[in-house]
Short mmCIF file of C-alpha atoms in Angstrom, two decimals:
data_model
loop_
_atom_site.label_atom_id
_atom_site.label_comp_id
_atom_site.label_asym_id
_atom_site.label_seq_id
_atom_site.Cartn_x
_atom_site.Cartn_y
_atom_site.Cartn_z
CA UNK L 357 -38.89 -6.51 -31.89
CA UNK L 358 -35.52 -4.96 -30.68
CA UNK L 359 -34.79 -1.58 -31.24
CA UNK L 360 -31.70 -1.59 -33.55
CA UNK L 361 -29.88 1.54 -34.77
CA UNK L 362 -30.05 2.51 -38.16
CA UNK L 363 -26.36 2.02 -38.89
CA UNK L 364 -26.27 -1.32 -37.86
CA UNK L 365 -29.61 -2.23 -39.95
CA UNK L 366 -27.93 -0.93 -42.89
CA UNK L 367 -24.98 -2.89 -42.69
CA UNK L 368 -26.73 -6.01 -42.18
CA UNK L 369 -27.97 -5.34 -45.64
CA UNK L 370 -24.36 -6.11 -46.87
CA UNK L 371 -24.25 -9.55 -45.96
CA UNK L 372 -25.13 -12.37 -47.89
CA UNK L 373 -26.08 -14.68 -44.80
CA UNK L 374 -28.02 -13.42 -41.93
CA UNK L 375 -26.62 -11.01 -39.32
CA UNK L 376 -27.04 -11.18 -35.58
CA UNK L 377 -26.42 -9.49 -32.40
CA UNK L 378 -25.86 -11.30 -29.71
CA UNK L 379 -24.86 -11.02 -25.78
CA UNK L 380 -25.59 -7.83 -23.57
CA UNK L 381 -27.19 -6.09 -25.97
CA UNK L 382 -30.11 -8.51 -26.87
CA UNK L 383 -30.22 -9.22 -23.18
CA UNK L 384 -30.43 -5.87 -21.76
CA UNK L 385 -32.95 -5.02 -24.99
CA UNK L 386 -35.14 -8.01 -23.19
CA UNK L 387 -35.16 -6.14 -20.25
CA UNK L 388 -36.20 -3.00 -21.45
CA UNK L 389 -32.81 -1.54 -21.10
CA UNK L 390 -30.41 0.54 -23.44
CA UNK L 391 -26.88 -0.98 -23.88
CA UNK L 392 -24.28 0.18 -26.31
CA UNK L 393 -22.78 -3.22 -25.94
CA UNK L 394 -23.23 -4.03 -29.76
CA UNK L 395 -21.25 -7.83 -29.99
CA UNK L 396 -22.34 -8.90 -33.89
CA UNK L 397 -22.24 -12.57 -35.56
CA UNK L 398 -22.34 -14.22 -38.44
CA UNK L 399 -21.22 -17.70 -40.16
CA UNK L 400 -18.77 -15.57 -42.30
CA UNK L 401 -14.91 -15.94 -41.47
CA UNK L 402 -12.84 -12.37 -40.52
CA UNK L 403 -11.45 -12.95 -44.17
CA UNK L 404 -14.72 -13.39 -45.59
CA UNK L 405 -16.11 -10.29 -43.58
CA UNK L 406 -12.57 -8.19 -44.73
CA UNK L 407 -13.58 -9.21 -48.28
CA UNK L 408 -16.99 -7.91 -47.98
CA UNK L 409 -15.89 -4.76 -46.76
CA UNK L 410 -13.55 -3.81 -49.01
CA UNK L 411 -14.11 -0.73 -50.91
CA UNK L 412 -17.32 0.14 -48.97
CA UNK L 413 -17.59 3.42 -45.93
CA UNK L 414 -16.65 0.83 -43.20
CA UNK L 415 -13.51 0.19 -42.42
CA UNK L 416 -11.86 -2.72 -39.94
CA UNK L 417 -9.96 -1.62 -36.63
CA UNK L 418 -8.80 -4.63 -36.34
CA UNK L 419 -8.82 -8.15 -37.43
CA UNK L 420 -7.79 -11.31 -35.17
CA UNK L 421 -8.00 -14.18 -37.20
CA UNK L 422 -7.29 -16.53 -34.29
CA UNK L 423 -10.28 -15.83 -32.63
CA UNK L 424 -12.63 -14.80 -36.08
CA UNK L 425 -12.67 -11.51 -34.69
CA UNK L 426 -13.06 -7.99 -36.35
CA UNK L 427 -13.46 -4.58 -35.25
CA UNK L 428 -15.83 -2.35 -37.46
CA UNK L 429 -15.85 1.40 -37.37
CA UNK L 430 -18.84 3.33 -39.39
CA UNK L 431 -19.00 7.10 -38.67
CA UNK L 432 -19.52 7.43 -34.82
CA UNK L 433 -20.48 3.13 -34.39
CA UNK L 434 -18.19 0.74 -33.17
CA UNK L 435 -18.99 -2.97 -33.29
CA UNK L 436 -17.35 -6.30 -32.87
CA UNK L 437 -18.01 -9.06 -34.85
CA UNK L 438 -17.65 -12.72 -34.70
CA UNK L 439 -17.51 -15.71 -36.81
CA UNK L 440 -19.78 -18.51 -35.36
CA UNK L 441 -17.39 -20.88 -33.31
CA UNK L 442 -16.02 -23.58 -31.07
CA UNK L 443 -13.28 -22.72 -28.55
CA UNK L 444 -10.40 -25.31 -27.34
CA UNK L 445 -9.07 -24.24 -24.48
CA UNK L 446 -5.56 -25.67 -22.80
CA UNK L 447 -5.47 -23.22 -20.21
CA UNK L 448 -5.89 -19.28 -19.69
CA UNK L 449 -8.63 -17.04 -20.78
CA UNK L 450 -7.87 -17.16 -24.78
CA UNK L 451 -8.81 -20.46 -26.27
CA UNK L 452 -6.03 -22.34 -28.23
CA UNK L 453 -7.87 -22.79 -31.31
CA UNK L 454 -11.07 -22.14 -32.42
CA UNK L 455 -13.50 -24.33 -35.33
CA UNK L 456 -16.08 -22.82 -37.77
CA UNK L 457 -19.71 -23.75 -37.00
CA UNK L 458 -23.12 -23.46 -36.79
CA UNK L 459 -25.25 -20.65 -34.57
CA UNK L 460 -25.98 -23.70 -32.21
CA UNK L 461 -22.53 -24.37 -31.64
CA UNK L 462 -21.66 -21.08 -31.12
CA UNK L 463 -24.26 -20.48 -28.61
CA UNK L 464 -23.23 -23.54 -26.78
CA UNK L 465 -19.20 -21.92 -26.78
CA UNK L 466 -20.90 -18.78 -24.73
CA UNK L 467 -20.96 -18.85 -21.16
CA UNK L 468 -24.86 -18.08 -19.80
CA UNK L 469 -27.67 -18.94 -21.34
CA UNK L 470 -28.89 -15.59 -21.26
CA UNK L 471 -26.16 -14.22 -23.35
CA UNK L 472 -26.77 -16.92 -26.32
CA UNK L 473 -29.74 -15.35 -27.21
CA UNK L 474 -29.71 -13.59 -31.29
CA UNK L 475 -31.57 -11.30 -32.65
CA UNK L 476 -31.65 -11.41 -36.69
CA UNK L 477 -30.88 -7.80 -37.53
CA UNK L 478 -32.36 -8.32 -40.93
CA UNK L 479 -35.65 -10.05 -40.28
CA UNK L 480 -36.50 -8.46 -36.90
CA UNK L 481 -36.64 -11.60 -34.75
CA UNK L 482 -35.40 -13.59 -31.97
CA UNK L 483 -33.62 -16.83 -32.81
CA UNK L 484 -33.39 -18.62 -29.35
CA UNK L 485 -31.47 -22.10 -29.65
CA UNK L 486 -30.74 -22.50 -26.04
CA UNK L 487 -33.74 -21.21 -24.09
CA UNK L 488 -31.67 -18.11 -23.04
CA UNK L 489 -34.88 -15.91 -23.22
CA UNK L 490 -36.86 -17.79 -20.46
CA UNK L 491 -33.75 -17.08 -17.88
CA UNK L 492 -33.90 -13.20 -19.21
CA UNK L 493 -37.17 -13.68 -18.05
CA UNK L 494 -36.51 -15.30 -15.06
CA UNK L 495 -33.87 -13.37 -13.99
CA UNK L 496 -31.40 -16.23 -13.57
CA UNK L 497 -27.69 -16.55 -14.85
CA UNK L 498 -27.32 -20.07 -15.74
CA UNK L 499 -24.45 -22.08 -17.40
CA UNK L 500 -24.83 -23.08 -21.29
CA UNK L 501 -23.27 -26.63 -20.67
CA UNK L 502 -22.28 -28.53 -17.86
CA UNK L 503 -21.61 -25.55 -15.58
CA UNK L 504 -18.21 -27.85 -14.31
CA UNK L 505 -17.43 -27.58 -18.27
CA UNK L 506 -17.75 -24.14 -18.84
CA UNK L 507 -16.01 -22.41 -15.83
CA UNK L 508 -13.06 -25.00 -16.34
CA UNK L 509 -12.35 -23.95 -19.97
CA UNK L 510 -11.84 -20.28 -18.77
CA UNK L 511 -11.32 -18.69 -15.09
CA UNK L 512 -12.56 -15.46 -16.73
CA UNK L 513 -15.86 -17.18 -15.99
CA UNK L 514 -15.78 -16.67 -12.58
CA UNK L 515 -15.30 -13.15 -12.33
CA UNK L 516 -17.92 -12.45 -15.30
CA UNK L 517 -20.63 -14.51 -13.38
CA UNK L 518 -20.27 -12.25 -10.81
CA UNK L 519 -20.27 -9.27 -12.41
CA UNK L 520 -22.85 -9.76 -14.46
CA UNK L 521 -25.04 -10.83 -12.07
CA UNK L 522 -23.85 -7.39 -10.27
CA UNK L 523 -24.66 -5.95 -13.31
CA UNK L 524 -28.17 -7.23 -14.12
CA UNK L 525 -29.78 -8.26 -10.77
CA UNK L 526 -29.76 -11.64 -12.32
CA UNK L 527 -29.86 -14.48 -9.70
CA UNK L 528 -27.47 -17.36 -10.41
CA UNK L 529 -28.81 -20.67 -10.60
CA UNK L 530 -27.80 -23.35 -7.81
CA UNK L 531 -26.22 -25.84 -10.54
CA UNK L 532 -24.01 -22.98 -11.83
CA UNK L 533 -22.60 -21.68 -8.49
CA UNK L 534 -21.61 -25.20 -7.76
CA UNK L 535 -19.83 -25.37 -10.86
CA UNK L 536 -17.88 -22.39 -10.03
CA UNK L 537 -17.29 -23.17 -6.96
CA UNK L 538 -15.82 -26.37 -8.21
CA UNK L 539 -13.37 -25.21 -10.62
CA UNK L 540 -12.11 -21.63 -8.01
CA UNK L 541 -8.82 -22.71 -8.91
CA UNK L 542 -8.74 -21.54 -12.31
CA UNK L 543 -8.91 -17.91 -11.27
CA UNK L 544 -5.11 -18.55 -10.51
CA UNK L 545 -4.38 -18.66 -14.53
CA UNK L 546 -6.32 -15.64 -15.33
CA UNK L 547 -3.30 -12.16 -15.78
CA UNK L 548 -3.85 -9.96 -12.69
CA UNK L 549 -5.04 -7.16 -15.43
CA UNK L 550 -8.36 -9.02 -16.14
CA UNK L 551 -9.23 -9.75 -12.68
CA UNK L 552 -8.89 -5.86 -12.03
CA UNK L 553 -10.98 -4.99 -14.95
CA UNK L 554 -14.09 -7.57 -14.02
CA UNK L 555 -14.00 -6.06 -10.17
CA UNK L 556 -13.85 -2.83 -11.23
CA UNK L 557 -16.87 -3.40 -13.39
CA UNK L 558 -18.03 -4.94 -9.93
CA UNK L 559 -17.56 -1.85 -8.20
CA UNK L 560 -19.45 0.73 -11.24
CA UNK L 561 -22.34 -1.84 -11.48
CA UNK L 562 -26.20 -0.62 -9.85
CA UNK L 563 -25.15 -2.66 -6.64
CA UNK L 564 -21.25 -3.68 -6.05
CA UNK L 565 -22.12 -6.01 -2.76
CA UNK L 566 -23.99 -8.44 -5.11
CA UNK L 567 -20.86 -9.22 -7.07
CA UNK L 568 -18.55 -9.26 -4.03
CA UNK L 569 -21.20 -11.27 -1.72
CA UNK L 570 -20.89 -14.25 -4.98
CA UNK L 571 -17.12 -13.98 -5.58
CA UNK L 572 -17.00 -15.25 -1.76
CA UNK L 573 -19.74 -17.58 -2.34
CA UNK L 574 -17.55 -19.09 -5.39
CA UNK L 575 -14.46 -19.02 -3.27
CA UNK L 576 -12.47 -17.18 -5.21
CA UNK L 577 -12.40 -13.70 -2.89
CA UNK L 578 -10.17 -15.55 -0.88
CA UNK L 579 -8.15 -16.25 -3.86
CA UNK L 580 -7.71 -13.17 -5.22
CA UNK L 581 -8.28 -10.55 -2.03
CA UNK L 582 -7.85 -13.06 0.84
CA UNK L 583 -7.22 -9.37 2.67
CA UNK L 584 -10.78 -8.86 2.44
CA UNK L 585 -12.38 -12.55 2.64
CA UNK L 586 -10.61 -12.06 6.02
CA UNK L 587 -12.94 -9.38 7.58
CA UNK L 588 -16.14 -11.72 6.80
CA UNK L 589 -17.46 -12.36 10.72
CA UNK L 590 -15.04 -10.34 12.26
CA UNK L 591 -17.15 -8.45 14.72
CA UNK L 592 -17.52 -4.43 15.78
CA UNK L 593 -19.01 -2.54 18.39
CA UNK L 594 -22.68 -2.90 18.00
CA UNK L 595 -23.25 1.27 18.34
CA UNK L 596 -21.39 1.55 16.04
CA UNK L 597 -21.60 -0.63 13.64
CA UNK L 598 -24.83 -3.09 12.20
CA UNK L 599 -22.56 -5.30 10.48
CA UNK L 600 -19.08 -7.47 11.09
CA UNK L 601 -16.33 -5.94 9.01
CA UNK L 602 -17.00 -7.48 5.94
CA UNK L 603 -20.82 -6.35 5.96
CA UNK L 604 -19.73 -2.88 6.30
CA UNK L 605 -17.40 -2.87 3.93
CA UNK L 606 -19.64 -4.13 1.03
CA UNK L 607 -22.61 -1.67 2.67
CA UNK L 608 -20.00 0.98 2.35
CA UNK L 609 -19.41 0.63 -1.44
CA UNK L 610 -23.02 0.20 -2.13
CA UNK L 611 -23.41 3.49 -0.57
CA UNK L 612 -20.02 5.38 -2.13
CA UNK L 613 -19.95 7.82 -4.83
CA UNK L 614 -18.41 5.57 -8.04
CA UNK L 615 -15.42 8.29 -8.38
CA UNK L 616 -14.48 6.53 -4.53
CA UNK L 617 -15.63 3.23 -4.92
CA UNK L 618 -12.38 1.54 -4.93
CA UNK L 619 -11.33 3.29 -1.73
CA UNK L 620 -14.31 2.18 -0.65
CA UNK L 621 -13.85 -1.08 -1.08
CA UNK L 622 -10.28 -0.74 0.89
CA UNK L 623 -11.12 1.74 3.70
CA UNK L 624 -11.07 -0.57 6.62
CA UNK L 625 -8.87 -3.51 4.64
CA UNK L 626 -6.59 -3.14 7.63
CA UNK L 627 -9.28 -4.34 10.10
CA UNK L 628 -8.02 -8.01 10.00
CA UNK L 629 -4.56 -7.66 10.16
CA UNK L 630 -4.82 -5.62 13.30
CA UNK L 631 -7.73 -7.68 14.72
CA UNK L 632 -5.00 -10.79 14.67
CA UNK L 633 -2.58 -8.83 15.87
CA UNK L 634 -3.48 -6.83 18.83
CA UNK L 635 -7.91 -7.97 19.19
CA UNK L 636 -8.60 -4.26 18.43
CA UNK L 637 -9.07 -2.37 15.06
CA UNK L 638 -6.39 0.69 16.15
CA UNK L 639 -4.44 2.24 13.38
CA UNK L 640 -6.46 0.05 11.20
CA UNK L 641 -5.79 2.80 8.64
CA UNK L 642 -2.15 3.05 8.48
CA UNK L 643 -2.22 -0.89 7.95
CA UNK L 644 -4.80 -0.70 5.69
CA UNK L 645 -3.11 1.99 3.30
CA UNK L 646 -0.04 0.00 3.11
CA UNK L 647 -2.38 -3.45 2.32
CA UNK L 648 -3.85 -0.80 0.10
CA UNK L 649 -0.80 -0.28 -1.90
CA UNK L 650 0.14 -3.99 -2.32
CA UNK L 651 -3.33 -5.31 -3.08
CA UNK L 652 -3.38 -2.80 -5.87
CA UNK L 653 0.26 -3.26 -7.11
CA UNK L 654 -1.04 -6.97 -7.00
CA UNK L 655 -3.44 -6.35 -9.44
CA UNK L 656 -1.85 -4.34 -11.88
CA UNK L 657 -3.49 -0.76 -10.98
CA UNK L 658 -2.05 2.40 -12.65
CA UNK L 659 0.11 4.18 -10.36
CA UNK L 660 -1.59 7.22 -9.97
CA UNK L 661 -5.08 5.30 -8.78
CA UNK L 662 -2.67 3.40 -6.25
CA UNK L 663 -1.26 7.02 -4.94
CA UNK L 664 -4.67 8.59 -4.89
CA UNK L 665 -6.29 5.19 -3.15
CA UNK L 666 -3.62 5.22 -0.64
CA UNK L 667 -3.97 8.44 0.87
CA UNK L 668 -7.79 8.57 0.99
CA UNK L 669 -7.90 5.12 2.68
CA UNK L 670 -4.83 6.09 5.49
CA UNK L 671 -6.84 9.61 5.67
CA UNK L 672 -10.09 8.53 6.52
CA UNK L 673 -10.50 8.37 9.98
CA UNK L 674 -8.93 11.90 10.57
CA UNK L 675 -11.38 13.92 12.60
CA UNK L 676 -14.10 10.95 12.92
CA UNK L 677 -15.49 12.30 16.49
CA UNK L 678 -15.08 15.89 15.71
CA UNK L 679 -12.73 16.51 18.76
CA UNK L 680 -9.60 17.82 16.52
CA UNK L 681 -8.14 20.77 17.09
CA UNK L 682 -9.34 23.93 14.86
CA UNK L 683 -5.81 24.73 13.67
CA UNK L 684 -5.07 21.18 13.00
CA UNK L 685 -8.75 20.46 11.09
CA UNK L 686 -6.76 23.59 9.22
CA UNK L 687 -3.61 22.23 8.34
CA UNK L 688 -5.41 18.78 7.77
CA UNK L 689 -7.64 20.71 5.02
CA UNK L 690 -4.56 22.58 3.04
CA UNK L 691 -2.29 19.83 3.15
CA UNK L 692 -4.88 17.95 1.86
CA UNK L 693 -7.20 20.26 -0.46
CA UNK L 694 -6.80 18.43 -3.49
CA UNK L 695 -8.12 15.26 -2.38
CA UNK L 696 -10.81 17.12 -0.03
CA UNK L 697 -14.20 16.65 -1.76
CA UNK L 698 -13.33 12.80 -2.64
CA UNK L 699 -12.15 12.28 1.24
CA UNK L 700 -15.06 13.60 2.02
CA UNK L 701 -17.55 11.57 0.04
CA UNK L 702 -15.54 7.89 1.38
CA UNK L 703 -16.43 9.58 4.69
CA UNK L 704 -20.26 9.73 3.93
CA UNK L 705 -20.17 6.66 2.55
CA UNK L 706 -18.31 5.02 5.74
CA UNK L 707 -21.17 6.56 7.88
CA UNK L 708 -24.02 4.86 6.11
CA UNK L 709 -21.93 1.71 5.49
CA UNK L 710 -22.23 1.50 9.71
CA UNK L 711 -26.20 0.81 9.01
CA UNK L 712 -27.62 3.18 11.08
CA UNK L 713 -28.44 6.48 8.96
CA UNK L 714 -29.49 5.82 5.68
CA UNK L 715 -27.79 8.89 3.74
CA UNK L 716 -26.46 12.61 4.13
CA UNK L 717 -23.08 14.02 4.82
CA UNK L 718 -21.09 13.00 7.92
CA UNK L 719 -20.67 15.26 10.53
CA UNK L 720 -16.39 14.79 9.80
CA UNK L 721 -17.02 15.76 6.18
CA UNK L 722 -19.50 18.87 6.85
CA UNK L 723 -16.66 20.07 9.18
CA UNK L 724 -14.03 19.50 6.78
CA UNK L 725 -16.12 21.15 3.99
CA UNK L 726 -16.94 24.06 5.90
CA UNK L 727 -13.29 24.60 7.24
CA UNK L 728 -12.52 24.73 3.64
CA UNK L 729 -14.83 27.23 2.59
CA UNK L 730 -13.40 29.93 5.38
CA UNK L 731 -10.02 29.27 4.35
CA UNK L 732 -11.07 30.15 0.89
CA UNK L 733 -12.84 33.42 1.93
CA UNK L 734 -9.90 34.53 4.13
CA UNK L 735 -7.61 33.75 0.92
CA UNK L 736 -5.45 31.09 2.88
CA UNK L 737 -2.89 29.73 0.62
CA UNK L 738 -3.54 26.17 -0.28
CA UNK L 739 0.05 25.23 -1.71
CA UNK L 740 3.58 27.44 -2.15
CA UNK L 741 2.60 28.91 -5.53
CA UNK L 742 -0.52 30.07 -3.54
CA UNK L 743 2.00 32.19 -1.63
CA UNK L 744 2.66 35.86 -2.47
CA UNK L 745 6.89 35.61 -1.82
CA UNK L 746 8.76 32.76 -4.18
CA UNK L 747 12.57 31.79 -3.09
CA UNK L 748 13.25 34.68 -5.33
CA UNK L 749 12.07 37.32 -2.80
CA UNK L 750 14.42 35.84 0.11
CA UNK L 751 17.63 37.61 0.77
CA UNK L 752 20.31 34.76 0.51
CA UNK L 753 22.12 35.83 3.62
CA UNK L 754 18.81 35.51 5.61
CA UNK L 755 17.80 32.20 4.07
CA UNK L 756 20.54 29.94 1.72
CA UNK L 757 19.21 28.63 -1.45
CA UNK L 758 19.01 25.38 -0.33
CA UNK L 759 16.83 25.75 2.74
CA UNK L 760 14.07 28.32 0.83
CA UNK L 761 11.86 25.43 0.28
CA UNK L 762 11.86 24.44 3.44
CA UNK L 763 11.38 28.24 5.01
CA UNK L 764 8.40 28.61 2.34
CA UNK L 765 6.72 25.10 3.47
CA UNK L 766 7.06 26.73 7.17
CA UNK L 767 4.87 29.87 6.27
CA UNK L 768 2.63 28.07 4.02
CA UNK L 769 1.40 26.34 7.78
CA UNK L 770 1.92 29.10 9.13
CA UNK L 771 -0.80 31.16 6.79
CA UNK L 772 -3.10 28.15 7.75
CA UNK L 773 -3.58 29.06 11.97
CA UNK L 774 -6.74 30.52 12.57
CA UNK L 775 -6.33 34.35 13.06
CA UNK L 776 -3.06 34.64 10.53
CA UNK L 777 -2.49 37.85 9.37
CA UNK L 778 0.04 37.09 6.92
CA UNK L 779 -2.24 38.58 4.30
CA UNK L 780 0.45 40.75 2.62
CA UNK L 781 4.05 40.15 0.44
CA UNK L 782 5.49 42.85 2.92
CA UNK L 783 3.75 40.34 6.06
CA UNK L 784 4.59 36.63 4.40
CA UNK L 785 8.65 37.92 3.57
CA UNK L 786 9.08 39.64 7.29
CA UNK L 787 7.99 36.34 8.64
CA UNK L 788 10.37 34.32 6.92
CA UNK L 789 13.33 36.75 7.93
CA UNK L 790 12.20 36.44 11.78
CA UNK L 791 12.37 32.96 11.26
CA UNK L 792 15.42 32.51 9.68
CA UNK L 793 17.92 31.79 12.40
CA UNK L 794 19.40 27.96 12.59
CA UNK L 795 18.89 28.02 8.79
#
């Protein structure tokens, strides 16, 4: 028996027909796991479901009648339900038109086998009609139809068969990687939106490599990040590195911290382009933020994740042999203190993505860290409101309005050197005075 919250019993008591879930929630439940992935079914239309609920505590978020599909909130519980269907599809991810039918036909509309398994809320048992319980068991993601079938009604397929074997640890059966394979194409009809929401899922799941390592296997990497299908074999220094490019990449965003995992996954992007260009991977990071930016642009990422992605991945390799310059590691740290402690963790990750030390800090980021915490005990200013002058406090015929910014920026670095005693109003104002001429 699957553990079912009480909520959801109690609404099943409402219907007149029997009420199932079905997908990752039965399937995780079969593998001892807790999901709160609650997808619900019945043979009741969204009108006939609307109807039902009328007048009762639960009320509909929304209601797409084109797909059967309603949204049901009940105190804190969210669920979606679904009328049993069959989907035509004439291209895209949303099927055309959909037919009322039977559980069997519905399960046969679903993708794997091992999400087409339902569990009858109402009489505490499994109903099973496609054998999607034995590949829970076995571990294995295989196709509900003809695999050729099923990935060519909807690209989306190809990205979900690799995330959810990311996701569950689920192998995927031979039959059904050669039906993806088959049909990589139809990941060019899918909106750029989805395919960033199914790799980001790649990156959060237990282990992201497993996802990428089958989007390549489907061919469909080089479809949709051809910037990163193109460091697969490209070779590194061997004491160094364990792995080609592509191998540490993918051991690098095993190994990152999920708040980084998308830099991760675009730290050494640049690699390839420079490896064509000049055999070597120098200034691999400059190339690789700009490839950065357009890969994510590409796919539709909020502009704020692009900014923040972009700077960590053209930041990286500051300071990777420890050699820098205190006062530089300085003015590296302040320009750059509100990014620090998320540089720092693509940094640890980057070391144990070379395959030689299996976890810990990297020397660069224990350096950077610790730089950080003087500058906070001497009370270094970290930006100009940090500072105790404002333009306000600079005589105009020492400094014109229009150049303060500029003299503040100045003595904001200049509060960064090692040794600065600009520790006082009276100190940081004097030093803007002395510096004043050519202003």
């Amino acid at each position: 028996m699957i553990n079912v919250p009480n909520d959801l019993k109690e609404f099943a008591l409402l219907f007149p027909v029997p009420l199932y879930l079905v997908g990752g929630y039965v399937r995780d439940a079969l593998c001892g796991k807790v999901s709160d992935d609650f997808d619900i079914c019945s043979s009741l239309s969204a009108d006939e479901v609307k109807d039902l609920l009328d007048g009762t505590p639960y009320k509909i978020s929304v209601i797409k009648r084109n797909t059967g599909t309603v949204g049901i909130r009940y105190k804190n519980s969210e669920w979606q339900y679904t009328a049993f269907r069959t989907d035509n599809y004439s291209g895209g991810h949303t099927p055309s038109s959909i037919s009322a039918t039977d559980i069997n036909g519905d399960a046969y509309r679903r993708d794997f086998k091992a999400n087409a398994v339902y569990y009858d809320i109402k009489r505490n048992e499994i109903v099973d009609p496609l054998g999607g319980a034995k590949d829970v068991e076995n571990r294995v993601l295989s196709a509900t139809r003809d695999p050729k079938k099923v990935f060519s009604e909807d690209g989306l397929r190809l990205m979900r068969l690799a995330r959810q074997s990311s996701e569950t640890g689920f192998s995927v059966h031979p039959d059904t990687l050669t039906g993806a394979r088959e049909n990589a194409e139809k990941i060019d009809e899918i909106a750029a939106e989805r395919i960033q929401t199914e790799l980001e899922r790649i990156l959060l799941s237990p282990k992201p490599s497993v996802g990428l390592i089958l989007l390549r296997e489907e061919k469909i990497l080089e479809r949709i990040l051809p910037e990163l299908d193109a460091a697969y074999g490209l070779p590194q220094r061997k004491d160094f590195h364990r792995y080609d490019v592509f191998g540490h990449i993918l051991a690098t965003v095993d190994a990152a911290d999920k708040s980084v995992v998308t830099a991760a996954l675009f730290h050494d992007i640049g690699k390839p382009a420079c490896y064509k260009k000049s055999g070597n991977y120098h200034g691999h990071n400059e190339v690789g933020a700009e490839l950065c930016r357009v890969i994510m642009n590409r796919l539709r990422y909020p502009k704020y994740r692009i900014m923040e992605t972009v700077r960590l991945v053209f930041l990286h390799m500051f300071d990777l042999d420890g050699r820098t310059n205190e006062n530089k590691v300085r003015l590296f740290v302040q320009e750059n203190h509100d990014l620090l402690q998320k540089l720092c963790l693509v940094k640890d990750a980057d070391m144990i993505g070379c395959g030689y030390v299996p976890a810990g800090p990297s020397p660069s980021s224990v350096r950077l860290q610790k730089t950080y915490a003087e500058m906070k005990a001497e009370g270094v200013p970290f930006s100009v409101s940090d500072l105790l002058v404002s333009g306000r406090d600079i005589p105009e015929d020492k400094v014109p309005k229009s150049k303060r910014q500029q003299a503040l920026n100045r003595l904001l670095r200049a509060c960064a050197v090692v040794g600065s005693s600009l520790t006082t109003k009276e100190k940081q104002l004097q030093y803007i005075i002395n510096n004043s001429k050519g202003w």
